[in-house]
CSV table of C-alpha atoms and ligand atoms in Angstrom, one decimal:
chain,number,residue,atom,x,y,z
A,231,MET,CA,-7.0,21.8,1.6
A,232,PRO,CA,-3.6,21.7,3.3
A,233,HIS,CA,-0.5,22.2,1.2
A,234,HIS,CA,1.2,19.0,0.1
A,235,GLN,CA,4.7,18.2,-1.0
A,236,ILE,CA,5.0,15.5,-3.7
A,237,LEU,CA,8.3,14.1,-4.6
A,238,VAL,CA,8.6,12.8,-8.2
A,239,LEU,CA,11.2,10.2,-9.1
A,240,PRO,CA,11.1,9.5,-12.8
A,241,GLY,CA,13.7,6.7,-12.7
A,242,ASP,CA,15.0,4.8,-15.7
A,243,GLY,CA,13.8,3.4,-19.0
A,244,ILE,CA,10.2,4.4,-19.8
A,245,GLY,CA,10.1,5.9,-16.3
A,246,PRO,CA,10.6,9.6,-17.4
A,247,GLU,CA,8.1,9.1,-20.3
A,248,ILE,CA,5.2,7.8,-18.2
A,249,ILE,CA,5.9,10.1,-15.3
A,250,ALA,CA,5.7,13.1,-17.6
A,251,GLU,CA,2.1,12.2,-18.4
A,252,ALA,CA,1.2,11.7,-14.7
A,253,VAL,CA,2.8,15.0,-13.9
A,254,LYS,CA,0.6,16.6,-16.6
A,255,VAL,CA,-2.4,15.2,-14.7
A,256,LEU,CA,-1.3,16.5,-11.3
A,257,GLU,CA,-0.5,20.0,-12.9
A,258,CYS,CA,-4.0,20.1,-14.4
A,259,LEU,CA,-5.5,19.2,-11.0
A,260,ARG,CA,-3.3,22.0,-9.5
A,261,GLN,CA,-4.4,24.6,-12.0
A,262,GLU,CA,-8.0,23.7,-12.5
A,263,HIS,CA,-9.3,21.6,-9.7
A,264,GLY,CA,-7.9,23.1,-6.5
A,265,LEU,CA,-5.1,20.7,-5.7
A,266,ASP,CA,-2.7,22.5,-3.4
A,267,ALA,CA,0.6,20.8,-3.9
A,268,THR,CA,4.2,21.5,-4.8
A,269,LEU,CA,6.1,19.0,-7.0
A,270,ASP,CA,9.7,18.3,-6.4
A,271,TYR,CA,12.0,16.1,-8.5
A,272,GLY,CA,14.7,13.7,-7.5
A,273,LEU,CA,16.9,10.8,-8.6
A,274,LEU,CA,16.5,7.1,-7.9
A,275,GLY,CA,17.9,3.9,-9.5
A,276,GLY,CA,20.3,3.9,-12.5
A,277,ARG,CA,20.4,7.6,-13.3
A,278,ALA,CA,21.0,8.3,-9.6
A,279,VAL,CA,24.0,5.9,-9.8
A,280,ASP,CA,25.3,7.7,-12.9
A,281,GLU,CA,24.9,11.2,-11.5
A,282,LEU,CA,25.4,10.7,-7.8
A,283,GLY,CA,27.1,7.4,-7.3
A,284,SER,CA,24.3,5.7,-5.4
A,285,PRO,CA,20.9,4.2,-6.4
A,286,TYR,CA,19.4,5.9,-3.3
A,287,PRO,CA,21.5,9.0,-2.8
A,288,GLU,CA,21.5,11.1,0.4
A,289,ALA,CA,19.9,14.0,-1.5
A,290,THR,CA,17.0,11.8,-2.5
A,291,ARG,CA,16.7,10.5,1.1
A,292,ARG,CA,16.3,14.0,2.4
A,293,GLN,CA,13.7,14.9,-0.2
A,294,ALA,CA,11.9,11.7,0.5
A,295,HIS,CA,11.7,12.4,4.2
A,296,ALA,CA,10.4,15.9,3.6
A,297,ALA,CA,7.7,14.8,1.2
A,298,ASP,CA,4.1,13.8,2.0
A,299,ALA,CA,4.0,11.4,-0.9
A,300,ILE,CA,6.3,10.1,-3.6
A,301,LEU,CA,5.5,9.2,-7.2
A,302,LEU,CA,7.9,6.8,-8.9
A,303,GLY,CA,8.2,5.7,-12.5
A,304,ALA,CA,10.4,2.6,-12.6
A,305,VAL,CA,14.1,1.8,-12.2
A,306,GLY,CA,16.6,-0.5,-13.8
A,307,GLY,CA,17.9,-1.5,-17.1
A,308,PRO,CA,20.6,-3.5,-18.9
A,309,LYS,CA,23.1,-0.7,-18.5
A,310,TRP,CA,23.3,-1.3,-14.8
A,311,GLU,CA,22.9,-5.0,-14.6
A,312,SER,CA,26.6,-5.8,-14.3
A,313,LEU,CA,27.3,-3.4,-11.4
A,314,ASP,CA,28.1,-4.7,-7.9
A,315,ARG,CA,24.8,-5.5,-6.1
A,316,PRO,CA,24.9,-2.5,-3.8
A,317,LEU,CA,24.9,-0.3,-6.9
A,318,ARG,CA,22.1,-1.9,-8.7
A,319,PRO,CA,19.0,0.3,-9.4
A,320,GLU,CA,16.7,-2.2,-7.7
A,321,ARG,CA,18.7,-1.7,-4.5
A,322,GLY,CA,17.5,1.9,-4.5
A,323,LEU,CA,14.0,0.8,-4.5
A,324,LEU,CA,14.5,-1.6,-1.6
A,325,ALA,CA,16.5,1.1,0.3
A,326,ILE,CA,13.7,3.7,0.0
A,327,ARG,CA,11.0,1.3,1.1
A,328,ALA,CA,13.1,0.2,4.1
A,329,ASP,CA,14.2,3.8,5.0
A,330,LEU,CA,10.6,5.1,4.9
A,331,GLN,CA,9.3,2.0,6.7
A,332,LEU,CA,6.7,1.4,4.1
A,333,PHE,CA,5.1,-1.8,5.5
A,334,ALA,CA,1.7,-1.9,3.6
A,335,ASN,CA,1.7,-2.7,-0.1
A,336,LEU,CA,-1.7,-1.9,-1.7
A,337,ARG,CA,-2.2,-3.5,-5.1
A,338,PRO,CA,-5.5,-3.1,-6.8
A,339,ALA,CA,-6.3,-5.5,-9.6
A,340,ILE,CA,-8.9,-3.7,-11.6
A,341,LEU,CA,-10.1,-4.8,-15.0
A,342,HIS,CA,-11.9,-2.0,-16.8
A,343,PRO,CA,-14.8,-3.7,-18.6
A,344,GLN,CA,-13.5,-2.3,-21.9
A,345,LEU,CA,-10.4,-4.4,-21.6
A,346,ALA,CA,-12.0,-7.7,-20.5
A,347,ALA,CA,-10.7,-9.4,-23.7
A,348,ALA,CA,-7.1,-8.9,-22.5
A,349,SER,CA,-7.4,-11.4,-19.7
A,350,SER,CA,-6.6,-15.0,-20.0
A,351,LEU,CA,-9.8,-15.8,-18.2
A,352,LYS,CA,-13.2,-15.7,-19.8
A,353,PRO,CA,-14.5,-12.1,-20.0
A,354,GLU,CA,-17.6,-12.8,-17.9
A,355,LEU,CA,-15.4,-14.0,-15.0
A,356,VAL,CA,-13.3,-10.8,-14.9
A,357,ALA,CA,-15.2,-7.9,-16.6
A,358,GLY,CA,-15.4,-5.2,-13.9
A,359,LEU,CA,-13.0,-7.0,-11.6
A,360,ASP,CA,-12.0,-4.7,-8.7
A,361,ILE,CA,-9.9,-6.3,-5.9
A,362,LEU,CA,-7.5,-4.7,-3.5
A,363,ILE,CA,-4.7,-6.8,-2.2
A,364,VAL,CA,-3.1,-5.6,1.0
A,365,ARG,CA,0.3,-7.2,1.5
A,366,GLU,CA,2.5,-6.9,4.5
A,367,LEU,CA,6.0,-5.8,3.3
A,368,ASN,CA,8.4,-5.7,6.2
A,369,GLY,CA,8.1,-9.2,7.9
A,370,ASP,CA,7.6,-12.9,7.2
A,371,LEU,CA,10.1,-15.3,5.7
A,372,TYR,CA,11.8,-12.4,3.8
A,373,PHE,CA,13.1,-10.9,7.0
A,374,GLY,CA,12.7,-13.5,9.8
A,375,GLN,CA,15.8,-14.6,11.7
A,376,PRO,CA,17.6,-16.9,11.8
A,377,ARG,CA,18.2,-17.5,8.1
A,378,GLY,CA,21.0,-19.0,6.1
A,379,ILE,CA,22.6,-22.0,4.6
A,380,ARG,CA,24.2,-24.4,7.1
A,381,THR,CA,26.1,-27.6,6.9
A,382,LEU,CA,24.6,-30.5,8.9
A,383,GLU,CA,26.6,-33.1,10.8
A,384,ASN,CA,26.4,-35.6,7.9
A,385,GLY,CA,28.0,-32.9,5.7
A,386,GLU,CA,24.8,-32.1,3.7
A,387,ARG,CA,23.8,-28.5,3.4
A,388,GLU,CA,20.5,-27.1,4.5
A,389,GLY,CA,18.9,-23.7,3.6
A,390,PHE,CA,16.6,-22.3,6.2
A,391,ASN,CA,14.4,-19.2,6.8
A,392,THR,CA,12.1,-18.2,9.5
A,393,MET,CA,8.4,-17.3,9.2
A,394,ALA,CA,7.7,-14.9,12.0
A,395,TYR,CA,5.0,-12.2,12.7
A,396,ARG,CA,4.7,-10.1,15.8
A,397,GLU,CA,1.2,-9.2,17.0
A,398,SER,CA,2.0,-5.5,16.4
A,399,GLU,CA,3.0,-6.2,12.8
A,400,ILE,CA,-0.3,-8.1,12.1
A,401,ASP,CA,-2.3,-5.5,13.9
A,402,ARG,CA,-1.1,-2.6,11.8
A,403,ILE,CA,-1.5,-4.3,8.5
A,404,ALA,CA,-5.0,-5.6,9.4
A,405,ARG,CA,-6.0,-2.0,10.3
A,406,VAL,CA,-4.8,-0.8,6.9
A,407,ALA,CA,-7.0,-3.5,5.2
A,408,PHE,CA,-10.1,-2.6,7.3
A,409,GLU,CA,-9.6,1.1,6.7
A,410,ALA,CA,-9.3,0.6,2.9
A,411,ALA,CA,-12.3,-1.7,2.9
A,412,ARG,CA,-14.3,1.2,4.5
A,413,LYS,CA,-13.6,3.2,1.3
A,414,ARG,CA,-14.8,0.3,-0.8
A,415,GLN,CA,-17.3,-2.6,-0.4
A,416,ARG,CA,-16.6,-3.2,3.4
A,417,ARG,CA,-15.4,-6.7,3.0
A,418,VAL,CA,-12.0,-8.1,4.1
A,419,CYS,CA,-10.8,-11.6,3.4
A,420,SER,CA,-7.7,-12.5,5.4
A,421,VAL,CA,-5.4,-15.1,3.8
A,422,ASP,CA,-3.2,-17.5,5.9
A,423,LYS,CA,-2.2,-21.1,6.4
A,424,ALA,CA,-3.5,-21.4,9.9
A,425,ASN,CA,-4.1,-25.1,9.5
A,426,VAL,CA,-0.4,-25.8,9.4
A,427,LEU,CA,1.6,-22.7,10.5
A,428,GLU,CA,1.8,-21.2,14.0
A,429,ALA,CA,2.7,-17.8,12.5
A,430,SER,CA,-0.6,-18.0,10.7
A,431,GLU,CA,-2.5,-19.1,13.7
A,432,LEU,CA,-1.5,-15.9,15.5
A,433,TRP,CA,-2.2,-13.9,12.3
A,434,ARG,CA,-5.8,-15.2,12.3
A,435,GLU,CA,-6.3,-14.5,16.0
A,436,VAL,CA,-5.0,-10.9,15.8
A,437,VAL,CA,-7.0,-10.1,12.6
A,438,GLU,CA,-10.1,-11.4,14.4
A,439,ARG,CA,-9.3,-9.1,17.3
A,440,VAL,CA,-8.8,-6.0,15.0
A,441,ALA,CA,-12.0,-6.8,13.3
A,442,LYS,CA,-13.9,-6.0,16.5
A,443,ASP,CA,-13.0,-2.3,16.0
A,444,TYR,CA,-14.6,-2.5,12.5
A,445,PRO,CA,-18.1,-3.9,13.0
A,446,ASP,CA,-19.2,-2.3,9.8
A,447,VAL,CA,-16.7,-4.4,7.8
A,448,ALA,CA,-17.3,-8.1,7.1
A,449,LEU,CA,-14.4,-10.5,7.7
A,450,ALA,CA,-13.7,-13.8,6.1
A,451,HIS,CA,-10.7,-16.2,6.2
A,452,LEU,CA,-9.2,-18.4,3.5
A,453,TYR,CA,-6.2,-20.7,3.5
A,454,VAL,CA,-3.8,-19.5,0.9
A,455,ASP,CA,-4.2,-22.6,-1.4
A,456,ASN,CA,-7.9,-22.1,-1.5
A,457,ALA,CA,-7.4,-18.3,-2.1
A,458,ALA,CA,-5.2,-19.0,-5.1
A,459,MET,CA,-7.9,-21.3,-6.4
A,460,GLN,CA,-10.7,-18.9,-5.8
A,461,LEU,CA,-8.7,-16.1,-7.5
A,462,VAL,CA,-8.7,-17.9,-10.8
A,463,ARG,CA,-12.1,-19.5,-10.3
A,464,ALA,CA,-14.3,-16.6,-9.3
A,465,PRO,CA,-12.2,-13.5,-8.6
A,466,LYS,CA,-15.1,-11.1,-8.4
A,467,GLN,CA,-16.1,-12.6,-5.0
A,468,PHE,CA,-13.3,-10.5,-3.4
A,469,ASP,CA,-13.2,-6.9,-2.2
A,470,VAL,CA,-10.1,-6.5,0.0
A,471,LEU,CA,-7.6,-9.4,0.5
A,472,VAL,CA,-5.1,-9.0,3.3
A,473,THR,CA,-2.1,-11.3,3.8
A,474,GLY,CA,1.6,-11.6,4.7
A,475,ASN,CA,4.6,-10.9,2.7
A,476,LEU,CA,5.2,-14.3,1.0
A,477,PHE,CA,1.6,-15.1,0.2
A,478,GLY,CA,1.0,-11.5,-0.9
A,479,ASP,CA,3.9,-11.6,-3.2
A,480,ILE,CA,2.5,-14.6,-5.1
A,481,LEU,CA,-1.2,-13.7,-4.9
A,482,SER,CA,-0.8,-10.1,-6.1
A,483,ASP,CA,1.1,-11.2,-9.2
A,484,CYS,CA,-1.6,-13.8,-9.9
A,485,ALA,CA,-4.3,-11.2,-9.4
A,486,ALA,CA,-2.4,-8.8,-11.7
A,487,MET,CA,-2.4,-11.3,-14.5
A,488,LEU,CA,-6.2,-11.7,-14.2
A,489,THR,CA,-6.4,-8.3,-15.7
A,490,GLY,CA,-3.9,-9.2,-18.5
A,491,SER,CA,-2.6,-5.6,-18.8
A,492,ILE,CA,0.6,-4.8,-16.9
A,493,GLY,CA,0.5,-1.3,-18.2
A,494,MET,CA,-2.7,-0.6,-16.3
A,495,LEU,CA,-2.0,-1.4,-12.7
A,496,PRO,CA,-0.9,1.0,-10.0
A,497,SER,CA,0.4,0.3,-6.5
A,498,ALA,CA,1.0,2.0,-3.2
A,499,SER,CA,3.4,1.3,-0.3
A,500,LEU,CA,2.4,3.1,2.8
A,501,ASP,CA,3.9,3.8,6.2
A,502,ALA,CA,2.1,4.0,9.5
A,503,TYR,CA,1.2,7.7,9.0
A,504,GLY,CA,-0.3,7.6,5.5
A,505,LYS,CA,2.9,8.7,3.7
A,506,GLY,CA,3.4,6.5,0.6
A,507,LEU,CA,5.4,5.6,-2.4
A,508,TYR,CA,3.2,5.2,-5.5
A,509,GLU,CA,4.3,3.4,-8.6
A,510,PRO,CA,3.1,1.3,-11.5
A,511,ILE,CA,3.6,-2.4,-10.9
A,512,HIS,CA,5.5,-2.8,-14.2
A,513,GLY,CA,9.3,-2.3,-14.6
A,514,SER,CA,11.3,0.1,-16.7
A,515,ALA,CA,10.5,-1.8,-20.0
A,516,PRO,CA,13.9,-1.1,-21.6
A,517,ASP,CA,12.7,-2.8,-24.8
A,518,ILE,CA,10.4,0.1,-25.5
A,519,ALA,CA,12.1,3.0,-23.8
A,520,GLY,CA,12.5,6.1,-25.9
A,521,LYS,CA,9.9,5.0,-28.4
A,522,GLY,CA,7.0,7.0,-27.0
A,523,ILE,CA,4.7,4.0,-27.0
A,524,ALA,CA,4.6,3.0,-23.3
A,525,ASN,CA,1.2,3.0,-21.5
A,526,PRO,CA,1.1,5.8,-19.0
A,527,LEU,CA,-2.1,4.8,-17.4
A,528,ALA,CA,-0.7,2.7,-14.6
A,529,THR,CA,1.4,5.7,-13.5
A,530,ILE,CA,-1.6,8.1,-13.9
A,531,LEU,CA,-3.6,5.6,-11.7
A,532,SER,CA,-0.8,5.5,-9.2
A,533,ALA,CA,-1.1,9.3,-9.0
A,534,ALA,CA,-4.8,8.8,-8.3
A,535,MET,CA,-3.9,6.4,-5.4
A,536,LEU,CA,-1.5,9.0,-4.1
A,537,LEU,CA,-4.4,11.5,-4.0
A,538,ARG,CA,-6.7,9.1,-2.2
A,539,TYR,CA,-4.3,7.5,0.3
A,540,SER,CA,-1.7,10.1,1.2
A,541,LEU,CA,-3.3,13.4,0.3
A,542,ASN,CA,-6.8,12.3,1.4
A,543,GLN,CA,-8.4,13.8,-1.8
A,544,PRO,CA,-10.8,11.0,-2.7
A,545,ALA,CA,-12.8,13.3,-5.0
A,546,LEU,CA,-9.8,14.2,-7.1
A,547,ALA,CA,-8.7,10.5,-7.2
A,548,GLU,CA,-12.1,9.5,-8.5
A,549,ARG,CA,-11.9,12.3,-11.1
A,550,VAL,CA,-8.7,10.9,-12.4
A,551,GLU,CA,-10.0,7.3,-12.4
A,552,THR,CA,-13.2,8.4,-14.2
A,553,ALA,CA,-11.1,10.2,-16.8
A,554,VAL,CA,-9.1,7.1,-17.5
A,555,GLY,CA,-12.4,5.1,-17.9
A,556,ARG,CA,-13.6,7.7,-20.4
A,557,VAL,CA,-10.5,7.5,-22.5
A,558,LEU,CA,-10.9,3.8,-22.6
A,559,ASN,CA,-14.6,4.2,-23.6
A,560,GLN,CA,-13.4,6.5,-26.4
A,561,GLY,CA,-11.5,3.5,-27.8
A,562,LEU,CA,-8.0,4.9,-27.1
A,563,ARG,CA,-5.4,2.2,-26.6
A,564,THR,CA,-1.6,2.1,-26.2
A,565,VAL,CA,0.2,-0.8,-28.0
A,566,ASP,CA,0.1,-3.1,-24.9
A,567,ILE,CA,-3.8,-3.1,-24.6
A,568,THR,CA,-4.7,-2.6,-28.2
A,569,ALA,CA,-7.1,-5.2,-29.8
A,570,THR,CA,-7.6,-6.2,-33.4
A,571,GLY,CA,-9.1,-3.4,-35.5
A,572,MET,CA,-7.9,-0.7,-33.2
A,573,THR,CA,-5.1,1.9,-33.8
A,574,ALA,CA,-2.6,2.3,-30.9
A,575,VAL,CA,-1.8,5.8,-29.7
A,576,GLY,CA,1.4,6.9,-28.1
A,577,THR,CA,2.3,7.7,-24.5
A,578,GLN,CA,1.8,11.5,-25.0
A,579,ALA,CA,-1.5,11.1,-26.9
A,580,MET,CA,-2.8,8.9,-24.1
A,581,GLY,CA,-1.8,11.5,-21.5
A,582,ASP,CA,-3.4,14.3,-23.5
A,583,ALA,CA,-6.6,12.4,-23.8
A,584,VAL,CA,-6.7,11.9,-20.0
A,585,ILE,CA,-6.3,15.6,-19.5
A,586,ALA,CA,-9.0,16.4,-22.0
A,587,ALA,CA,-11.3,13.9,-20.1
A,588,LEU,CA,-10.5,15.5,-16.8
B,731,NAD,P1,8.9,-4.8,-17.3
B,731,NAD,O1,7.7,-4.7,-16.5
B,731,NAD,O2,9.8,-3.6,-17.4
B,731,NAD,O3,8.5,-5.3,-18.8
B,731,NAD,C1,7.8,-6.5,-19.0
B,731,NAD,C2,7.1,-6.4,-20.4
B,731,NAD,O4,6.0,-5.6,-20.3
B,731,NAD,C3,8.0,-5.8,-21.5
B,731,NAD,O5,7.8,-6.4,-22.7
B,731,NAD,C4,7.6,-4.3,-21.5
B,731,NAD,O6,7.8,-3.7,-22.8
B,731,NAD,C5,6.2,-4.4,-21.2
B,731,NAD,N1,5.7,-3.2,-20.4
B,731,NAD,C6,6.0,-2.9,-19.2
B,731,NAD,N2,5.4,-1.8,-18.8
B,731,NAD,C7,4.8,-1.3,-19.9
B,731,NAD,C8,4.0,-0.1,-20.2
B,731,NAD,N3,3.8,0.8,-19.3
B,731,NAD,N4,3.5,0.0,-21.4
B,731,NAD,C9,3.7,-1.0,-22.4
B,731,NAD,N5,4.4,-2.1,-22.1
B,731,NAD,C10,4.9,-2.2,-20.9
B,731,NAD,O7,9.8,-6.1,-16.7
B,731,NAD,P2,11.3,-6.6,-17.1
B,731,NAD,O8,11.4,-6.5,-18.5
B,731,NAD,O9,11.3,-7.9,-16.4
B,731,NAD,O10,12.2,-5.6,-16.3
B,731,NAD,C11,12.9,-4.6,-16.9
B,731,NAD,C12,13.7,-3.8,-15.9
B,731,NAD,O11,12.8,-3.2,-15.0
B,731,NAD,C13,14.7,-4.6,-15.2
B,731,NAD,O12,15.8,-3.8,-15.0
B,731,NAD,C14,13.9,-4.8,-13.9
B,731,NAD,O13,14.8,-5.0,-12.8
B,731,NAD,C15,13.2,-3.5,-13.7
B,731,NAD,N6,12.0,-3.6,-12.8
B,731,NAD,C16,11.8,-2.5,-12.0
B,731,NAD,C17,10.6,-2.5,-11.3
B,731,NAD,C18,10.4,-1.2,-10.5
B,731,NAD,O14,11.0,-0.2,-10.8
B,731,NAD,N7,9.4,-1.3,-9.6
B,731,NAD,C19,9.7,-3.6,-11.3
B,731,NAD,C20,10.0,-4.7,-12.1
B,731,NAD,C21,11.1,-4.6,-12.9
């Protein structure tokens, strides 16, 4: 196993609390299961502003470039909300994503059968749900030029953005989806709006072309409106969904809510070479920070994704995921996923239980 460098960015709010538990898991894998990795620590977000005057300081930038993978807690909080925009913690997050050219956002929506009651959908529709949404992060309406607000000849103002995708951008995100599908059920569903949008027409054509390199993976297409409908009608039909920035933004949040438990969901943002930033999908939860009750499982599962996608250690990733499943089987729940009749455990107790299950 080659030696790996992991940068840990605890961040703000509950960030340091949940990261501490994920680090315990990585340390356990290092000491007992052959993981050859060094952990380095850095600052991002609010604390980085306080201590170094920038939400993405130069020191962190250097650490991030040197690392094979980055594990992030969460950033932000009321303390920094009134700062000028460039100094806001969330700017640090956007800056590190852009700086490292992380173009592929992987968001699994997994509903552990033990938590089926937490979903707003009927348990039988979602129990055992396991979807992976692959969202393109660097293009589309969010970055397309021209954009702006202009004044028309009649004096009325008009806001405008440009939806644009280059072939190379579509090609590389499609490949991420097909490669990911190979590690799963080998089914990709590409989501677009090709009946109306030229950008989507090209999207569909390029995805079809890439699919020829993956004859072992089945490809289907859905228009985004139908995809949204199918996600809440029969979500278990999907394996990997691949889509652009705008549609992915909306569909991935919709898929997350199918699971009903924000404290359980990890994510990855990858560059073209497999380097990635791994983080829970939730924020820094200032309302519960410092109370020791935050759910660390989304962060622990983010560490599992890091092992799978950046360190190429699928066996270790699976070991962590299995341990999380065992802990849920034992009936352990943090306050966000607890059900009637169950006693909630704290952040540390949950982390300790995962270590024991490892
Ligand atoms: P949030 O995700 O932090 O919290 C939403 C709700 O979910 C809160 O009630 C919170 O207590 C709960 N929650 C979140 N994570 C939990 C966990 N692990 N265990 C138990 N409960 C959990 O979203 P918000 O309140 O809208 O944002 C708070 C701050 O986080 C803001 O400053 C926001 O900008 C920032 N934020 C950061 C990220 C990020 O770092 N990637 C993402 C979203 C929001």
